[in-house]
Short mmCIF file of C-alpha atoms in Angstrom, two decimals:
data_model
loop_
_atom_site.label_atom_id
_atom_site.label_comp_id
_atom_site.label_asym_id
_atom_site.label_seq_id
_atom_site.Cartn_x
_atom_site.Cartn_y
_atom_site.Cartn_z
CA UNK A 5 10.32 -22.41 17.53
CA UNK A 6 9.07 -19.38 15.47
CA UNK A 7 7.21 -20.31 12.15
CA UNK A 8 9.54 -17.64 10.34
CA UNK A 9 12.72 -19.79 11.82
CA UNK A 10 11.94 -22.67 9.52
CA UNK A 11 11.52 -20.42 6.46
CA UNK A 12 13.62 -17.91 4.82
CA UNK A 13 12.12 -15.55 2.19
CA UNK A 14 13.71 -14.76 -1.09
CA UNK A 15 12.56 -11.35 -2.66
CA UNK A 16 12.37 -12.28 -6.25
CA UNK A 17 11.92 -9.68 -9.09
CA UNK A 18 9.45 -9.99 -11.97
CA UNK A 19 11.79 -11.81 -14.54
CA UNK A 20 12.70 -14.54 -11.73
CA UNK A 21 8.68 -14.81 -10.87
CA UNK A 22 8.20 -15.61 -14.86
CA UNK A 23 11.11 -17.88 -15.14
CA UNK A 24 9.61 -20.03 -11.91
CA UNK A 25 5.98 -19.95 -13.42
CA UNK A 26 7.31 -21.38 -16.84
CA UNK A 27 8.79 -24.24 -15.06
CA UNK A 28 5.30 -25.33 -13.88
CA UNK A 29 3.32 -27.62 -15.25
CA UNK A 30 0.10 -26.78 -17.55
CA UNK A 31 -2.80 -27.02 -14.93
CA UNK A 32 -0.61 -25.07 -12.21
CA UNK A 33 -0.02 -22.07 -15.16
CA UNK A 34 -3.65 -21.95 -16.20
CA UNK A 35 -4.32 -21.42 -12.03
CA UNK A 36 -1.97 -18.13 -12.12
CA UNK A 37 -3.52 -17.04 -15.74
CA UNK A 38 -6.62 -17.16 -14.30
CA UNK A 39 -5.89 -15.29 -11.51
CA UNK A 40 -4.01 -12.61 -13.24
CA UNK A 41 -7.04 -12.14 -15.41
CA UNK A 42 -9.56 -11.75 -12.58
CA UNK A 43 -6.61 -9.44 -11.06
CA UNK A 44 -6.40 -6.99 -14.04
CA UNK A 45 -10.18 -6.87 -14.47
CA UNK A 46 -10.58 -5.69 -11.15
CA UNK A 47 -12.90 -8.32 -9.93
CA UNK A 48 -12.79 -9.49 -6.49
CA UNK A 49 -12.36 -12.86 -5.23
CA UNK A 50 -15.22 -14.64 -3.53
CA UNK A 51 -13.33 -14.13 -0.04
CA UNK A 52 -12.69 -10.65 -0.76
CA UNK A 53 -16.30 -9.92 -1.60
CA UNK A 54 -17.43 -11.80 1.28
CA UNK A 55 -15.54 -9.62 3.71
CA UNK A 56 -17.18 -6.59 1.79
CA UNK A 57 -20.36 -7.94 2.31
CA UNK A 58 -20.23 -8.73 5.92
CA UNK A 59 -18.79 -4.80 6.43
CA UNK A 60 -21.78 -3.72 4.79
CA UNK A 61 -23.89 -5.75 7.00
CA UNK A 62 -22.49 -4.34 10.04
CA UNK A 63 -21.81 -0.73 8.86
CA UNK A 64 -24.70 1.72 10.19
CA UNK A 65 -23.26 5.28 8.46
CA UNK A 66 -25.36 5.23 5.52
CA UNK A 67 -22.75 7.16 3.52
CA UNK A 68 -19.79 4.63 4.43
CA UNK A 69 -22.76 1.88 3.41
CA UNK A 70 -23.06 3.28 -0.03
CA UNK A 71 -19.24 3.51 -0.23
CA UNK A 72 -19.09 -0.24 0.07
CA UNK A 73 -22.02 -1.06 -1.81
CA UNK A 74 -20.40 0.42 -4.66
CA UNK A 75 -17.08 -1.39 -3.89
CA UNK A 76 -18.97 -4.68 -4.07
CA UNK A 77 -20.69 -3.96 -7.46
CA UNK A 78 -17.22 -2.95 -8.95
CA UNK A 79 -15.88 -6.02 -7.50
CA UNK A 80 -18.42 -8.24 -8.56
CA UNK A 81 -18.51 -6.85 -12.48
CA UNK A 82 -14.92 -5.71 -12.65
CA UNK A 83 -13.76 -2.26 -13.45
CA UNK A 84 -17.22 -0.55 -14.47
#
């Protein structure tokens, strides 16, 4: 049996998502608020920064390396 056979996904619109969030306890809502602040600031998560850093270490093209380094800087500080 596949995992997809065990779950059914429901497409939700923004209003439905907000209603679900409002039903959460304060601690869970705080985690969502923190995530949204990070998302709107342009900051990347530590996991995303790690992946970019690993890609930078592997990159041999100087132009691509410069582009990745720029994305890391913008992702660390947020939108510059």
